[in-house]
């Protein structure tokens, strides 16, 4: 009979086997982290100081930059510590704390991207009511709501994950704590965890994505009816960068979600489905 316990420690193994390039890898990740923080901090500073940029779209871009800083700050410093110290042991408290904040910024990014799509929808499809619908007060309430939902989602997810028991190896072949790596160690299919995962995927994945598609369907309908080519080009240019981000984000997110759900239900996926994961 397998020993089912709640692990006190996890062993994070970001790279398979011994690597002789740790100084190079450490410097590489440190450089990426510093550059990312500086760029996003600069964006936030410019938006805050420039009065002409105090508009809804730039407020949401500011939130997105904060999310990016939060993302890397949750994961990269611990990776650098492991590479420099050689200590890959993470206590369960540290593991679930990192998981909590990682899920928070993931949920926040989902909602921010959807709100940015809604912002473009109102700006192009209902421009006369734009400042009324997305007033400073409404945007402030939306921002507060985004983070409240994000943290509430993390509380639910981590609470369900804490009730899971481990009977497999506590070695995590990953450089940060995420749900996909957690399911590799558990030996039971916890009903609450499955329900919470399904609700999260539905409410913070499928629903925002469908609303984004509907928004852009309406946007493209309005753009196609514009009389001049210049007007169509100008309107489309305000959406192109956001469409690119949406495509990249949901493309990677769908891959990870499918693998997470399949693992939890014990399904075997083709090897091709595992391409693009963060495992080394």
Tab-separated table of C-alpha atoms in Angstrom:
chain	number	residue	atom	x	y	z
A	1	UNK	CA	0.000	0.000	0.000
A	2	UNK	CA	1.363	3.400	-0.974
A	3	UNK	CA	2.207	5.878	1.739
A	4	UNK	CA	-0.136	8.860	1.443
A	5	UNK	CA	1.143	11.949	3.238
A	6	UNK	CA	1.053	15.705	3.017
A	7	UNK	CA	4.646	16.525	2.046
A	8	UNK	CA	6.593	18.916	4.266
A	9	UNK	CA	9.165	19.599	1.586
A	10	UNK	CA	9.426	19.597	-2.195
A	11	UNK	CA	12.572	19.238	-4.260
A	12	UNK	CA	12.531	21.508	-7.311
A	13	UNK	CA	14.675	20.249	-10.177
A	14	UNK	CA	14.669	22.902	-12.924
A	15	UNK	CA	17.266	21.144	-15.092
A	16	UNK	CA	17.716	17.432	-15.686
A	17	UNK	CA	21.085	16.182	-14.531
A	18	UNK	CA	24.110	18.257	-13.626
A	19	UNK	CA	24.817	21.290	-15.724
A	20	UNK	CA	28.192	22.953	-16.107
A	21	UNK	CA	26.666	26.201	-17.329
A	22	UNK	CA	25.089	27.368	-14.059
A	23	UNK	CA	26.945	30.735	-13.997
A	24	UNK	CA	25.838	31.464	-17.565
A	25	UNK	CA	22.250	30.343	-16.906
A	26	UNK	CA	22.117	32.382	-13.678
A	27	UNK	CA	23.415	35.504	-15.424
A	28	UNK	CA	20.984	34.939	-18.308
A	29	UNK	CA	17.906	34.686	-16.073
A	30	UNK	CA	19.089	37.575	-13.910
A	31	UNK	CA	19.505	39.765	-16.992
A	32	UNK	CA	16.031	38.843	-18.271
A	33	UNK	CA	14.549	39.587	-14.852
A	34	UNK	CA	16.256	42.980	-14.473
A	35	UNK	CA	15.408	44.065	-18.033
A	36	UNK	CA	11.774	42.987	-17.608
A	37	UNK	CA	11.384	44.819	-14.299
A	38	UNK	CA	13.050	47.982	-15.625
A	39	UNK	CA	10.964	48.089	-18.812
A	40	UNK	CA	7.668	47.488	-17.035
A	41	UNK	CA	8.577	49.914	-14.245
A	42	UNK	CA	9.374	52.538	-16.888
A	43	UNK	CA	5.984	51.974	-18.539
A	44	UNK	CA	4.191	52.374	-15.202
A	45	UNK	CA	6.215	55.506	-14.332
A	46	UNK	CA	5.577	57.179	-17.693
A	47	UNK	CA	1.848	56.451	-17.552
A	48	UNK	CA	1.602	57.784	-13.987
A	49	UNK	CA	3.573	60.977	-14.700
A	50	UNK	CA	2.129	61.833	-18.131
A	51	UNK	CA	-1.320	63.372	-17.676
A	52	UNK	CA	-2.268	62.768	-21.318
A	53	UNK	CA	-1.909	59.024	-20.723
A	54	UNK	CA	-4.437	58.980	-17.896
A	55	UNK	CA	-6.911	57.092	-20.046
A	56	UNK	CA	-8.630	53.710	-19.525
A	57	UNK	CA	-6.504	51.786	-22.027
A	58	UNK	CA	-3.253	53.029	-20.469
A	59	UNK	CA	-4.547	52.247	-16.984
A	60	UNK	CA	-5.063	48.633	-18.055
A	61	UNK	CA	-1.634	48.580	-19.725
A	62	UNK	CA	-0.246	49.802	-16.397
A	63	UNK	CA	-1.977	46.879	-14.678
A	64	UNK	CA	-0.576	44.483	-17.272
A	65	UNK	CA	2.950	45.801	-16.639
A	66	UNK	CA	2.443	45.332	-12.904
A	67	UNK	CA	1.285	41.763	-13.566
A	68	UNK	CA	4.445	41.097	-15.603
A	69	UNK	CA	6.647	42.405	-12.762
A	70	UNK	CA	4.694	40.292	-10.290
A	71	UNK	CA	4.994	37.214	-12.542
A	72	UNK	CA	8.776	37.278	-12.730
A	73	UNK	CA	9.231	38.376	-9.097
A	74	UNK	CA	7.242	35.349	-7.915
A	75	UNK	CA	9.338	32.820	-9.850
A	76	UNK	CA	12.761	34.076	-10.983
A	77	UNK	CA	14.346	35.132	-7.626
A	78	UNK	CA	13.754	31.648	-6.186
A	79	UNK	CA	15.260	30.099	-9.321
A	80	UNK	CA	18.345	32.324	-8.973
A	81	UNK	CA	18.644	31.328	-5.317
A	82	UNK	CA	18.540	27.638	-6.233
A	83	UNK	CA	21.150	28.067	-8.958
A	84	UNK	CA	23.525	30.063	-6.745
A	85	UNK	CA	23.145	28.098	-3.504
A	86	UNK	CA	22.527	24.638	-4.939
A	87	UNK	CA	19.715	24.213	-2.420
A	88	UNK	CA	16.652	22.952	-4.284
A	89	UNK	CA	14.581	22.087	-1.219
A	90	UNK	CA	11.399	24.138	-0.807
A	91	UNK	CA	9.177	23.845	2.249
A	92	UNK	CA	5.482	23.225	1.711
A	93	UNK	CA	4.736	26.712	3.103
A	94	UNK	CA	7.052	28.300	0.526
A	95	UNK	CA	5.660	26.075	-2.215
A	96	UNK	CA	2.016	26.955	-1.588
A	97	UNK	CA	2.825	30.646	-1.036
A	98	UNK	CA	4.492	30.835	-4.432
A	99	UNK	CA	1.606	28.861	-5.932
A	100	UNK	CA	-0.883	31.317	-4.396
A	101	UNK	CA	0.758	34.398	-5.892
A	102	UNK	CA	1.469	32.678	-9.209
A	103	UNK	CA	-2.221	31.795	-9.591
A	104	UNK	CA	-3.195	35.332	-8.537
A	105	UNK	CA	-1.204	37.018	-11.298
A	106	UNK	CA	-2.349	34.396	-13.820
A	107	UNK	CA	-6.006	35.112	-13.019
A	108	UNK	CA	-5.382	38.870	-13.005
A	109	UNK	CA	-3.743	38.689	-16.439
A	110	UNK	CA	-6.700	36.718	-17.838
A	111	UNK	CA	-9.156	39.375	-16.679
A	112	UNK	CA	-6.984	42.361	-17.670
A	113	UNK	CA	-6.637	41.030	-21.228
A	114	UNK	CA	-10.403	40.617	-21.442
A	115	UNK	CA	-11.027	44.127	-20.064
A	116	UNK	CA	-8.596	45.543	-22.636
A	117	UNK	CA	-10.623	43.826	-25.377
A	118	UNK	CA	-13.792	45.368	-23.922
A	119	UNK	CA	-12.069	48.766	-23.884
A	120	UNK	CA	-11.354	48.470	-27.633
A	121	UNK	CA	-14.946	47.327	-28.213
A	122	UNK	CA	-16.408	50.413	-26.517
A	123	UNK	CA	-13.881	52.753	-28.177
A	124	UNK	CA	-14.722	51.534	-31.712
A	125	UNK	CA	-18.328	50.354	-31.461
A	126	UNK	CA	-19.711	52.932	-29.020
A	127	UNK	CA	-17.269	55.884	-29.039
A	128	UNK	CA	-19.834	58.496	-27.930
A	129	UNK	CA	-20.380	56.736	-24.583
A	130	UNK	CA	-16.740	55.713	-24.096
A	131	UNK	CA	-15.900	58.198	-21.326
A	132	UNK	CA	-19.192	57.535	-19.594
A	133	UNK	CA	-18.842	53.742	-19.598
A	134	UNK	CA	-15.121	53.706	-18.802
A	135	UNK	CA	-14.969	56.658	-16.458
A	136	UNK	CA	-12.187	57.046	-13.893
A	137	UNK	CA	-14.487	55.745	-11.151
A	138	UNK	CA	-15.573	52.713	-13.185
A	139	UNK	CA	-11.996	51.895	-14.193
A	140	UNK	CA	-10.886	52.106	-10.553
A	141	UNK	CA	-13.682	49.736	-9.510
A	142	UNK	CA	-12.776	47.356	-12.353
A	143	UNK	CA	-9.129	47.336	-11.241
A	144	UNK	CA	-10.067	46.608	-7.631
A	145	UNK	CA	-12.457	43.891	-8.801
A	146	UNK	CA	-9.748	42.268	-10.953
A	147	UNK	CA	-7.407	41.765	-8.011
A	148	UNK	CA	-10.179	40.727	-5.611
A	149	UNK	CA	-11.285	37.983	-8.010
A	150	UNK	CA	-7.661	36.958	-8.619
A	151	UNK	CA	-6.870	36.546	-4.913
A	152	UNK	CA	-10.198	34.830	-4.192
A	153	UNK	CA	-9.493	32.338	-6.978
A	154	UNK	CA	-6.060	31.611	-5.490
A	155	UNK	CA	-7.521	31.058	-2.024
A	156	UNK	CA	-9.987	28.500	-3.404
A	157	UNK	CA	-7.357	26.712	-5.489
A	158	UNK	CA	-4.674	26.530	-2.795
A	159	UNK	CA	-7.220	25.449	-0.166
A	160	UNK	CA	-8.274	22.516	-2.338
A	161	UNK	CA	-4.627	21.688	-3.123
A	162	UNK	CA	-3.717	21.589	0.594
A	163	UNK	CA	-6.144	18.702	1.080
A	164	UNK	CA	-4.360	16.590	-1.508
A	165	UNK	CA	-2.020	13.824	-0.334
A	166	UNK	CA	1.227	12.712	-1.923
A	167	UNK	CA	2.338	9.130	-2.491
A	168	UNK	CA	4.686	9.708	-5.416
A	169	UNK	CA	8.080	11.373	-5.470
A	170	UNK	CA	8.145	14.927	-4.146
A	171	UNK	CA	10.648	15.887	-6.836
A	172	UNK	CA	9.194	18.617	-9.063
A	173	UNK	CA	10.788	18.856	-12.507
A	174	UNK	CA	10.035	22.554	-12.715
A	175	UNK	CA	11.633	25.812	-11.626
A	176	UNK	CA	8.493	27.243	-10.044
A	177	UNK	CA	5.315	26.036	-8.343
A	178	UNK	CA	2.277	25.620	-10.565
A	179	UNK	CA	-0.804	23.340	-10.604
A	180	UNK	CA	0.575	21.077	-13.353
A	181	UNK	CA	3.658	20.203	-11.314
A	182	UNK	CA	1.572	19.693	-8.161
A	183	UNK	CA	-0.634	17.033	-9.791
A	184	UNK	CA	2.450	14.921	-10.542
A	185	UNK	CA	2.993	14.223	-6.836
A	186	UNK	CA	-0.554	13.441	-5.726
A	187	UNK	CA	-1.930	9.922	-5.642
A	188	UNK	CA	-5.609	10.712	-5.211
A	189	UNK	CA	-8.037	12.435	-7.512
A	190	UNK	CA	-9.568	14.956	-5.120
A	191	UNK	CA	-13.098	15.892	-6.150
A	192	UNK	CA	-12.841	19.418	-4.723
A	193	UNK	CA	-9.604	20.058	-6.629
A	194	UNK	CA	-11.202	18.921	-9.898
A	195	UNK	CA	-14.264	21.108	-9.315
A	196	UNK	CA	-12.158	24.175	-8.480
A	197	UNK	CA	-9.935	23.568	-11.525
A	198	UNK	CA	-12.974	23.230	-13.781
A	199	UNK	CA	-14.549	26.423	-12.395
A	200	UNK	CA	-11.271	28.296	-12.819
A	201	UNK	CA	-10.853	27.157	-16.426
A	202	UNK	CA	-14.475	28.013	-17.184
A	203	UNK	CA	-14.694	31.411	-15.452
A	204	UNK	CA	-11.155	32.713	-15.982
A	205	UNK	CA	-10.279	30.966	-19.234
A	206	UNK	CA	-13.197	29.997	-21.430
A	207	UNK	CA	-15.605	32.796	-20.478
A	208	UNK	CA	-13.143	35.735	-20.958
A	209	UNK	CA	-11.888	34.189	-24.199
A	210	UNK	CA	-15.412	33.827	-25.613
A	211	UNK	CA	-16.254	37.399	-24.595
A	212	UNK	CA	-13.036	38.584	-26.251
A	213	UNK	CA	-13.978	36.763	-29.470
A	214	UNK	CA	-17.452	38.331	-29.398
A	215	UNK	CA	-15.950	41.782	-28.805
A	216	UNK	CA	-13.579	41.455	-31.743
A	217	UNK	CA	-16.310	40.056	-33.948
A	218	UNK	CA	-18.294	43.233	-33.320
A	219	UNK	CA	-15.168	45.370	-33.752
A	220	UNK	CA	-14.312	43.833	-37.133
A	221	UNK	CA	-17.938	44.232	-38.230
A	222	UNK	CA	-17.800	47.955	-37.471
A	223	UNK	CA	-14.346	48.361	-39.066
A	224	UNK	CA	-15.466	46.614	-42.273
A	225	UNK	CA	-18.311	49.133	-42.634
A	226	UNK	CA	-16.043	52.182	-42.425
A	227	UNK	CA	-15.990	54.146	-45.634
A	228	UNK	CA	-12.321	55.058	-45.954
A	229	UNK	CA	-9.318	52.756	-46.003
A	230	UNK	CA	-7.454	55.135	-43.701
A	231	UNK	CA	-10.159	54.891	-41.040
A	232	UNK	CA	-10.158	51.101	-41.207
A	233	UNK	CA	-6.368	50.973	-40.949
A	234	UNK	CA	-6.287	53.378	-38.013
A	235	UNK	CA	-8.987	51.473	-36.115
A	236	UNK	CA	-7.376	48.099	-36.723
A	237	UNK	CA	-3.945	49.354	-35.625
A	238	UNK	CA	-5.328	50.103	-32.157
A	239	UNK	CA	-6.222	46.402	-31.776
A	240	UNK	CA	-3.361	44.592	-33.527
A	241	UNK	CA	-0.955	44.476	-30.569
A	242	UNK	CA	-3.671	43.238	-28.226
A	243	UNK	CA	-4.723	40.526	-30.695
A	244	UNK	CA	-1.100	39.327	-30.869
A	245	UNK	CA	-0.845	39.124	-27.069
A	246	UNK	CA	-4.187	37.298	-26.823
A	247	UNK	CA	-3.108	34.728	-29.425
A	248	UNK	CA	0.230	34.004	-27.731
A	249	UNK	CA	-1.193	33.944	-24.202
A	250	UNK	CA	-4.191	31.695	-24.813
A	251	UNK	CA	-2.211	29.453	-27.153
A	252	UNK	CA	0.258	28.604	-24.375
A	253	UNK	CA	-2.455	28.593	-21.717
A	254	UNK	CA	-4.619	26.108	-23.607
A	255	UNK	CA	-1.712	23.672	-23.903
A	256	UNK	CA	-1.001	23.794	-20.154
A	257	UNK	CA	-4.694	23.522	-19.223
A	258	UNK	CA	-5.263	20.462	-21.423
A	259	UNK	CA	-2.276	18.695	-19.851
A	260	UNK	CA	-3.399	19.606	-16.323
A	261	UNK	CA	-6.941	18.305	-16.826
A	262	UNK	CA	-5.725	15.177	-18.637
A	263	UNK	CA	-3.308	14.334	-15.853
A	264	UNK	CA	-5.996	14.775	-13.223
A	265	UNK	CA	-8.331	12.365	-15.070
A	266	UNK	CA	-5.540	9.921	-15.857
A	267	UNK	CA	-5.690	10.350	-19.633
A	268	UNK	CA	-2.756	9.582	-21.930
A	269	UNK	CA	-1.980	12.352	-24.363
A	270	UNK	CA	0.125	12.094	-27.523
A	271	UNK	CA	3.747	13.072	-27.032
A	272	UNK	CA	3.235	16.070	-29.307
A	273	UNK	CA	0.921	17.587	-26.699
A	274	UNK	CA	3.848	17.911	-24.324
A	275	UNK	CA	5.865	20.119	-26.602
A	276	UNK	CA	6.216	23.665	-25.392
A	277	UNK	CA	6.042	22.875	-21.690
A	278	UNK	CA	8.382	24.486	-19.172
A	279	UNK	CA	10.020	21.224	-18.214
A	280	UNK	CA	13.725	20.836	-18.930
